mmCIF file of C-alpha atoms in Angstrom:
data_model
loop_
_atom_site.group_PDB
_atom_site.id
_atom_site.type_symbol
_atom_site.label_atom_id
_atom_site.label_comp_id
_atom_site.label_asym_id
_atom_site.label_seq_id
_atom_site.Cartn_x
_atom_site.Cartn_y
_atom_site.Cartn_z
ATOM 1 C CA UNK L 1 72.043 227.531 161.014
ATOM 2 C CA UNK L 2 71.200 224.241 159.334
ATOM 3 C CA UNK L 3 68.140 222.244 160.378
ATOM 4 C CA UNK L 4 66.576 218.929 159.460
ATOM 5 C CA UNK L 5 64.155 220.854 157.235
ATOM 6 C CA UNK L 6 66.870 222.165 154.905
ATOM 7 C CA UNK L 7 66.443 219.392 152.310
ATOM 8 C CA UNK L 8 62.750 220.033 151.747
ATOM 9 C CA UNK L 9 63.341 223.806 151.811
ATOM 10 C CA UNK L 10 65.620 223.353 148.800
ATOM 11 C CA UNK L 11 62.930 221.387 146.931
ATOM 12 C CA UNK L 12 59.897 223.429 147.923
ATOM 13 C CA UNK L 13 60.431 226.250 145.456
ATOM 14 C CA UNK L 14 59.019 227.603 142.207
ATOM 15 C CA UNK L 15 55.404 227.191 141.137
ATOM 16 C CA UNK L 16 53.310 225.370 143.736
ATOM 17 C CA UNK L 17 49.990 224.842 141.973
ATOM 18 C CA UNK L 18 46.955 225.200 144.269
ATOM 19 C CA UNK L 19 44.841 222.609 142.472
ATOM 20 C CA UNK L 20 41.074 223.118 142.574
ATOM 21 C CA UNK L 21 38.702 220.475 143.940
ATOM 22 C CA UNK L 22 36.660 219.150 141.002
ATOM 23 C CA UNK L 23 33.054 218.201 141.628
ATOM 24 C CA UNK L 24 30.607 216.109 139.670
ATOM 25 C CA UNK L 25 27.302 217.624 138.553
ATOM 26 C CA UNK L 26 25.663 216.247 141.709
ATOM 27 C CA UNK L 27 28.268 217.968 143.893
ATOM 28 C CA UNK L 28 30.291 214.871 144.810
ATOM 29 C CA UNK L 29 34.091 215.143 144.654
ATOM 30 C CA UNK L 30 35.438 213.808 141.359
ATOM 31 C CA UNK L 31 38.619 212.071 142.468
ATOM 32 C CA UNK L 32 39.380 210.780 138.971
ATOM 33 C CA UNK L 33 39.330 214.336 137.628
ATOM 34 C CA UNK L 34 41.478 215.474 140.531
ATOM 35 C CA UNK L 35 44.119 212.930 139.581
ATOM 36 C CA UNK L 36 43.932 214.068 135.954
ATOM 37 C CA UNK L 37 44.419 217.696 136.995
ATOM 38 C CA UNK L 38 47.484 216.768 139.042
ATOM 39 C CA UNK L 39 48.937 214.820 136.105
ATOM 40 C CA UNK L 40 48.309 217.899 133.924
ATOM 41 C CA UNK L 41 50.317 219.962 136.386
ATOM 42 C CA UNK L 42 53.231 217.549 136.556
ATOM 43 C CA UNK L 43 53.336 217.154 132.765
ATOM 44 C CA UNK L 44 53.566 220.940 132.399
ATOM 45 C CA UNK L 45 56.482 221.433 134.754
ATOM 46 C CA UNK L 46 54.786 222.526 137.974
ATOM 47 C CA UNK L 47 57.292 222.285 140.813
ATOM 48 C CA UNK L 48 54.948 221.231 143.644
ATOM 49 C CA UNK L 49 51.275 220.615 144.390
ATOM 50 C CA UNK L 50 48.909 221.986 147.007
ATOM 51 C CA UNK L 51 45.246 221.112 147.528
ATOM 52 C CA UNK L 52 42.485 222.294 149.880
ATOM 53 C CA UNK L 53 43.810 225.831 150.020
ATOM 54 C CA UNK L 54 41.591 228.728 148.931
ATOM 55 C CA UNK L 55 41.384 227.415 145.352
ATOM 56 C CA UNK L 56 40.229 224.042 146.684
ATOM 57 C CA UNK L 57 37.101 225.395 148.409
ATOM 58 C CA UNK L 58 38.070 223.952 151.805
ATOM 59 C CA UNK L 59 35.241 225.654 153.692
ATOM 60 C CA UNK L 60 32.772 223.833 151.408
ATOM 61 C CA UNK L 61 34.310 220.449 152.235
ATOM 62 C CA UNK L 62 33.759 218.372 155.346
ATOM 63 C CA UNK L 63 36.838 217.658 157.422
ATOM 64 C CA UNK L 64 36.944 214.063 156.193
ATOM 65 C CA UNK L 65 36.503 215.184 152.587
ATOM 66 C CA UNK L 66 39.551 217.413 152.987
ATOM 67 C CA UNK L 67 41.543 214.422 154.188
ATOM 68 C CA UNK L 68 40.262 212.307 151.272
ATOM 69 C CA UNK L 69 41.276 214.993 148.757
ATOM 70 C CA UNK L 70 44.737 215.106 150.331
ATOM 71 C CA UNK L 71 45.055 211.326 150.300
ATOM 72 C CA UNK L 72 44.077 211.086 146.632
ATOM 73 C CA UNK L 73 46.518 213.843 145.762
ATOM 74 C CA UNK L 74 49.517 212.332 147.511
ATOM 75 C CA UNK L 75 48.720 208.931 145.997
ATOM 76 C CA UNK L 76 48.605 210.494 142.523
ATOM 77 C CA UNK L 77 51.794 212.508 143.000
ATOM 78 C CA UNK L 78 53.614 209.392 144.234
ATOM 79 C CA UNK L 79 56.694 211.324 145.332
ATOM 80 C CA UNK L 80 57.426 212.873 141.943
ATOM 81 C CA UNK L 81 57.234 216.458 143.221
ATOM 82 C CA UNK L 82 56.658 217.939 146.701
ATOM 83 C CA UNK L 83 53.181 218.067 148.221
ATOM 84 C CA UNK L 84 52.082 220.859 150.572
ATOM 85 C CA UNK L 85 48.320 220.724 151.238
ATOM 86 C CA UNK L 86 46.323 223.445 152.921
ATOM 87 C CA UNK L 87 45.355 222.221 156.384
ATOM 88 C CA UNK L 88 44.175 225.377 158.127
ATOM 89 C CA UNK L 89 40.673 226.290 159.221
ATOM 90 C CA UNK L 90 38.750 228.813 161.259
ATOM 91 C CA UNK L 91 38.532 226.020 163.850
ATOM 92 C CA UNK L 92 41.670 225.270 165.886
ATOM 93 C CA UNK L 93 40.912 221.603 166.571
ATOM 94 C CA UNK L 94 40.138 220.951 162.904
ATOM 95 C CA UNK L 95 43.413 222.612 161.922
ATOM 96 C CA UNK L 96 45.292 220.385 164.370
ATOM 97 C CA UNK L 97 43.523 217.267 163.075
ATOM 98 C CA UNK L 98 44.011 217.944 159.355
ATOM 99 C CA UNK L 99 47.648 219.020 159.819
ATOM 100 C CA UNK L 100 48.413 215.822 161.729
ATOM 101 C CA UNK L 101 46.707 213.826 158.968
ATOM 102 C CA UNK L 102 48.962 215.549 156.428
ATOM 103 C CA UNK L 103 51.982 214.495 158.444
ATOM 104 C CA UNK L 104 50.742 210.905 158.784
ATOM 105 C CA UNK L 105 50.202 210.516 155.037
ATOM 106 C CA UNK L 106 53.682 211.787 154.237
ATOM 107 C CA UNK L 107 53.060 215.347 153.017
ATOM 108 C CA UNK L 108 56.253 217.342 152.547
ATOM 109 C CA UNK L 109 54.768 220.396 154.291
ATOM 110 C CA UNK L 110 51.456 221.833 155.428
ATOM 111 C CA UNK L 111 50.084 225.254 154.552
ATOM 112 C CA UNK L 112 48.121 226.733 157.457
ATOM 113 C CA UNK L 113 45.913 229.771 156.853
ATOM 114 C CA UNK L 114 45.395 232.631 159.271
ATOM 115 C CA UNK L 115 41.956 231.751 160.706
ATOM 116 C CA UNK L 116 39.210 233.516 158.812
ATOM 117 C CA UNK L 117 36.028 235.216 160.064
ATOM 118 C CA UNK L 118 36.816 235.127 163.810
ATOM 119 C CA UNK L 119 39.730 237.639 163.551
ATOM 120 C CA UNK L 120 42.033 236.508 166.385
ATOM 121 C CA UNK L 121 44.392 239.155 167.720
ATOM 122 C CA UNK L 122 48.154 238.866 167.235
ATOM 123 C CA UNK L 123 48.789 237.043 170.521
ATOM 124 C CA UNK L 124 45.999 234.582 169.727
ATOM 125 C CA UNK L 125 47.453 234.057 166.250
ATOM 126 C CA UNK L 126 50.826 233.305 167.794
ATOM 127 C CA UNK L 127 49.275 230.778 170.186
ATOM 128 C CA UNK L 128 47.264 229.099 167.409
ATOM 129 C CA UNK L 129 50.196 228.682 165.050
ATOM 130 C CA UNK L 130 52.691 227.690 167.727
ATOM 131 C CA UNK L 131 50.356 225.008 169.048
ATOM 132 C CA UNK L 132 49.830 223.608 165.537
ATOM 133 C CA UNK L 133 53.544 223.741 164.669
ATOM 134 C CA UNK L 134 54.539 222.080 167.952
ATOM 135 C CA UNK L 135 52.091 219.222 167.333
ATOM 136 C CA UNK L 136 53.783 217.989 164.132
ATOM 137 C CA UNK L 137 57.247 217.411 162.756
ATOM 138 C CA UNK L 138 56.729 218.600 159.187
ATOM 139 C CA UNK L 139 57.445 222.051 157.752
ATOM 140 C CA UNK L 140 54.673 224.625 158.144
ATOM 141 C CA UNK L 141 53.958 227.392 155.646
ATOM 142 C CA UNK L 142 51.911 230.255 157.092
ATOM 143 C CA UNK L 143 49.180 231.421 154.717
ATOM 144 C CA UNK L 144 48.545 235.130 155.212
ATOM 145 C CA UNK L 145 45.623 236.391 153.127
ATOM 146 C CA UNK L 146 44.047 239.401 154.835
ATOM 147 C CA UNK L 147 41.557 239.962 152.018
ATOM 148 C CA UNK L 148 39.908 236.639 152.922
ATOM 149 C CA UNK L 149 40.577 236.435 156.652
ATOM 150 C CA UNK L 150 39.961 240.075 157.645
ATOM 151 C CA UNK L 151 43.092 239.825 159.764
ATOM 152 C CA UNK L 152 46.716 240.416 158.782
ATOM 153 C CA UNK L 153 49.498 238.529 160.513
ATOM 154 C CA UNK L 154 51.919 241.268 161.447
ATOM 155 C CA UNK L 155 55.589 240.883 160.590
ATOM 156 C CA UNK L 156 56.592 240.863 164.250
ATOM 157 C CA UNK L 157 54.170 237.996 164.938
ATOM 158 C CA UNK L 158 55.509 235.982 162.017
ATOM 159 C CA UNK L 159 59.116 236.650 163.026
ATOM 160 C CA UNK L 160 58.357 235.544 166.584
ATOM 161 C CA UNK L 161 56.838 232.300 165.320
ATOM 162 C CA UNK L 162 59.814 231.625 163.052
ATOM 163 C CA UNK L 163 62.172 232.162 166.000
ATOM 164 C CA UNK L 164 60.203 229.874 168.326
ATOM 165 C CA UNK L 165 59.135 227.149 165.863
ATOM 166 C CA UNK L 166 61.949 225.613 163.766
ATOM 167 C CA UNK L 167 59.441 223.890 161.463
ATOM 168 C CA UNK L 168 57.774 227.148 160.396
ATOM 169 C CA UNK L 169 59.844 227.527 157.245
ATOM 170 C CA UNK L 170 57.879 229.883 155.008
ATOM 171 C CA UNK L 171 54.803 231.911 154.221
ATOM 172 C CA UNK L 172 52.379 232.340 151.376
ATOM 173 C CA UNK L 173 51.747 236.076 151.335
ATOM 174 C CA UNK L 174 48.536 237.037 149.569
ATOM 175 C CA UNK L 175 49.201 240.563 150.660
ATOM 176 C CA UNK L 176 49.157 243.493 148.249
ATOM 177 C CA UNK L 177 51.316 245.504 150.640
ATOM 178 C CA UNK L 178 54.724 244.943 149.043
ATOM 179 C CA UNK L 179 56.418 246.851 151.857
ATOM 180 C CA UNK L 180 55.017 244.240 154.244
ATOM 181 C CA UNK L 181 56.424 241.305 152.266
ATOM 182 C CA UNK L 182 59.830 242.956 152.073
ATOM 183 C CA UNK L 183 59.820 243.249 155.846
ATOM 184 C CA UNK L 184 58.847 239.585 156.175
ATOM 185 C CA UNK L 185 62.140 238.557 154.574
ATOM 186 C CA UNK L 186 64.090 241.165 156.502
ATOM 187 C CA UNK L 187 62.751 239.991 159.850
ATOM 188 C CA UNK L 188 62.217 236.264 159.253
ATOM 189 C CA UNK L 189 65.539 235.693 157.494
ATOM 190 C CA UNK L 190 66.623 235.747 153.894
ATOM 191 C CA UNK L 191 66.391 231.938 153.769
ATOM 192 C CA UNK L 192 62.706 232.068 154.791
ATOM 193 C CA UNK L 193 60.539 230.615 152.000
ATOM 194 C CA UNK L 194 58.391 233.501 150.793
ATOM 195 C CA UNK L 195 55.708 232.557 148.244
ATOM 196 C CA UNK L 196 53.520 235.045 146.421
ATOM 197 C CA UNK L 197 49.781 234.497 146.482
ATOM 198 C CA UNK L 198 49.125 237.710 144.552
ATOM 199 C CA UNK L 199 49.458 236.969 140.844
ATOM 200 C CA UNK L 200 50.863 240.351 139.820
ATOM 201 C CA UNK L 201 53.501 240.101 142.556
ATOM 202 C CA UNK L 202 54.815 236.653 141.594
ATOM 203 C CA UNK L 203 57.688 238.091 139.571
ATOM 204 C CA UNK L 204 58.468 241.044 141.887
ATOM 205 C CA UNK L 205 58.603 238.615 144.831
ATOM 206 C CA UNK L 206 61.368 236.674 143.081
ATOM 207 C CA UNK L 207 63.347 239.885 142.697
ATOM 208 C CA UNK L 208 63.545 240.406 146.470
ATOM 209 C CA UNK L 209 64.488 236.784 147.168
ATOM 210 C CA UNK L 210 61.142 235.009 147.211
ATOM 211 C CA UNK L 211 61.002 231.245 146.812
ATOM 212 C CA UNK L 212 58.185 231.141 144.270
ATOM 213 C CA UNK L 213 54.417 231.422 144.011
ATOM 214 C CA UNK L 214 51.227 229.609 144.899
ATOM 215 C CA UNK L 215 49.103 231.040 142.113
ATOM 216 C CA UNK L 216 45.578 229.998 141.131
ATOM 217 C CA UNK L 217 46.447 230.897 137.522
ATOM 218 C CA UNK L 218 48.638 227.789 137.457
ATOM 219 C CA UNK L 219 45.424 225.751 137.263
ATOM 220 C CA UNK L 220 44.842 227.158 133.776
ATOM 221 C CA UNK L 221 48.358 227.957 132.503
ATOM 222 C CA UNK L 222 50.781 225.820 134.539
ATOM 223 C CA UNK L 223 53.565 225.734 131.982
ATOM 224 C CA UNK L 224 54.098 229.483 131.694
ATOM 225 C CA UNK L 225 53.757 230.053 135.429
ATOM 226 C CA UNK L 226 56.461 227.438 136.031
ATOM 227 C CA UNK L 227 58.594 228.753 133.166
ATOM 228 C CA UNK L 228 58.697 232.208 134.737
ATOM 229 C CA UNK L 229 60.353 230.719 137.807
ATOM 230 C CA UNK L 230 62.680 228.580 135.710
ATOM 231 C CA UNK L 231 63.762 231.595 133.671
ATOM 232 C CA UNK L 232 64.505 233.551 136.833
ATOM 233 C CA UNK L 233 66.552 230.704 138.323
ATOM 234 C CA UNK L 234 68.497 230.370 135.070
ATOM 235 C CA UNK L 235 69.292 234.081 135.082
ATOM 236 C CA UNK L 236 67.147 234.836 132.037
ATOM 237 C CA UNK L 237 65.633 237.962 133.548
ATOM 238 C CA UNK L 238 64.195 239.204 130.248
ATOM 239 C CA UNK L 239 62.307 235.936 129.711
ATOM 240 C CA UNK L 240 60.954 236.016 133.274
ATOM 241 C CA UNK L 241 59.805 239.614 132.817
ATOM 242 C CA UNK L 242 58.202 238.804 129.469
ATOM 243 C CA UNK L 243 56.244 235.929 131.004
ATOM 244 C CA UNK L 244 55.177 238.147 133.900
ATOM 245 C CA UNK L 245 53.580 240.623 131.513
ATOM 246 C CA UNK L 246 52.335 237.906 129.150
ATOM 247 C CA UNK L 247 50.349 236.339 132.001
ATOM 248 C CA UNK L 248 48.902 239.614 133.242
ATOM 249 C CA UNK L 249 45.675 239.679 131.203
ATOM 250 C CA UNK L 250 44.921 236.077 132.151
ATOM 251 C CA UNK L 251 45.640 236.850 135.808
ATOM 252 C CA UNK L 252 43.309 239.830 135.649
ATOM 253 C CA UNK L 253 40.326 238.010 134.181
ATOM 254 C CA UNK L 254 40.686 235.048 136.563
ATOM 255 C CA UNK L 255 40.280 237.380 139.525
ATOM 256 C CA UNK L 256 37.331 239.473 138.404
ATOM 257 C CA UNK L 257 35.171 237.267 140.591
ATOM 258 C CA UNK L 258 35.943 235.327 143.751
ATOM 259 C CA UNK L 259 38.526 232.558 143.320
ATOM 260 C CA UNK L 260 38.055 229.765 142.259
ATOM 261 C CA UNK L 261 34.855 230.606 140.346
ATOM 262 C CA UNK L 262 36.592 232.065 137.242
ATOM 263 C CA UNK L 263 39.234 229.317 137.291
ATOM 264 C CA UNK L 264 36.580 226.609 137.379
ATOM 265 C CA UNK L 265 34.669 228.326 134.578
ATOM 266 C CA UNK L 266 37.883 228.411 132.525
ATOM 267 C CA UNK L 267 38.714 224.759 133.180
ATOM 268 C CA UNK L 268 35.160 223.861 132.194
ATOM 269 C CA UNK L 269 35.585 225.712 128.894
ATOM 270 C CA UNK L 270 38.848 223.831 128.384
ATOM 271 C CA UNK L 271 36.968 220.541 128.806
ATOM 272 C CA UNK L 272 38.941 219.542 131.876
ATOM 273 C CA UNK L 273 36.200 219.550 134.539
ATOM 274 C CA UNK L 274 32.510 220.021 135.112
ATOM 275 C CA UNK L 275 32.401 223.712 136.138
ATOM 276 C CA UNK L 276 30.684 223.061 139.462
ATOM 277 C CA UNK L 277 31.150 224.926 142.747
ATOM 278 C CA UNK L 278 29.434 224.060 145.985
ATOM 279 C CA UNK L 279 26.996 226.580 147.385
ATOM 280 C CA UNK L 280 27.270 229.306 148.553
ATOM 281 C CA UNK L 281 29.816 229.754 145.730
ATOM 282 C CA UNK L 282 28.624 229.971 142.146
ATOM 283 C CA UNK L 283 29.901 230.516 138.626
ATOM 284 C CA UNK L 284 30.692 234.024 137.322
ATOM 285 C CA UNK L 285 28.116 236.081 135.425
ATOM 286 C CA UNK L 286 27.453 235.305 131.772
ATOM 287 C CA UNK L 287 29.286 238.500 130.800
ATOM 288 C CA UNK L 288 32.399 237.552 132.735
ATOM 289 C CA UNK L 289 32.286 233.994 131.406
ATOM 290 C CA UNK L 290 32.279 235.445 127.892
ATOM 291 C CA UNK L 291 35.310 237.555 128.796
ATOM 292 C CA UNK L 292 37.040 234.499 130.208
ATOM 293 C CA UNK L 293 36.266 232.582 127.018
ATOM 294 C CA UNK L 294 37.686 235.380 124.836
ATOM 295 C CA UNK L 295 40.830 235.488 126.974
ATOM 296 C CA UNK L 296 41.313 231.719 126.729
ATOM 297 C CA UNK L 297 41.052 232.006 122.937
ATOM 298 C CA UNK L 298 43.733 234.702 122.899
ATOM 299 C CA UNK L 299 46.006 232.515 125.038
ATOM 300 C CA UNK L 300 45.457 229.539 122.745
ATOM 301 C CA UNK L 301 43.775 227.472 125.461
ATOM 302 C CA UNK L 302 40.552 226.943 123.481
ATOM 303 C CA UNK L 303 39.405 227.527 119.936
ATOM 304 C CA UNK L 304 37.099 230.376 118.996
ATOM 305 C CA UNK L 305 33.496 229.352 118.571
ATOM 306 C CA UNK L 306 32.449 230.006 114.987
ATOM 307 C CA UNK L 307 29.598 232.500 114.668
ATOM 308 C CA UNK L 308 26.408 231.170 113.078
#
């Protein structure tokens, strides 16, 4: 059955880069750097942009800072590719406020995370998401990341929401249970937009009919992440598989500490940002930073430092 959301559903596919929030040395948001990072993504073929999701350190931002990051992003994108910011929170009223702000500024969709820390039960999750979805008229992407939230949205809950809320059009599944994600498509409909948030499942998700990925690795290697999706869409399965395995070592090292700490360390080594995270987050250990540096050299992202 066709809906008024079909047009954006056709565009909201491929690599949606979850762009980090760059900070200055003093901890202030660096909006100029944020714009540069978004331009870097667009120049390298990224299909859509998200901000203030997990990679954007939303819990370290004030509510108004989240809105400012979103506003700067949509101004920079200027309609060139879709924009789907993360608007969810552990606080229901904040989620409502930020999601409505996303709608007001013209975002193409909003990504709403399963509330973290407070672990609502399935009925409470349904009520939270339905209330948010009913309050706006833009597409909603459910963000299910049990490793961060300590609560998994069950397939039956997601399917119920999809049935009752026409603007819930997809989900970012950061769920290592591949049986679960298969059942999401089975129960929510094959046209449901299923995005992988687990880097090693980005390619397998395409094979079962997924719409793409929202991968933190795209911050560092946007071109190859986007190319994997392009190759799949063009029917070049071998190329897509090759890129999947080519990216694996980079994916691994970028998740040896809590995201986005390794990503920010890598972008700092690449000279793209000041590698600053707001407390309580911090940079990876010296040993891991050295491993990240060696990996970036192997991927041709930086040059090897000559030994003295």
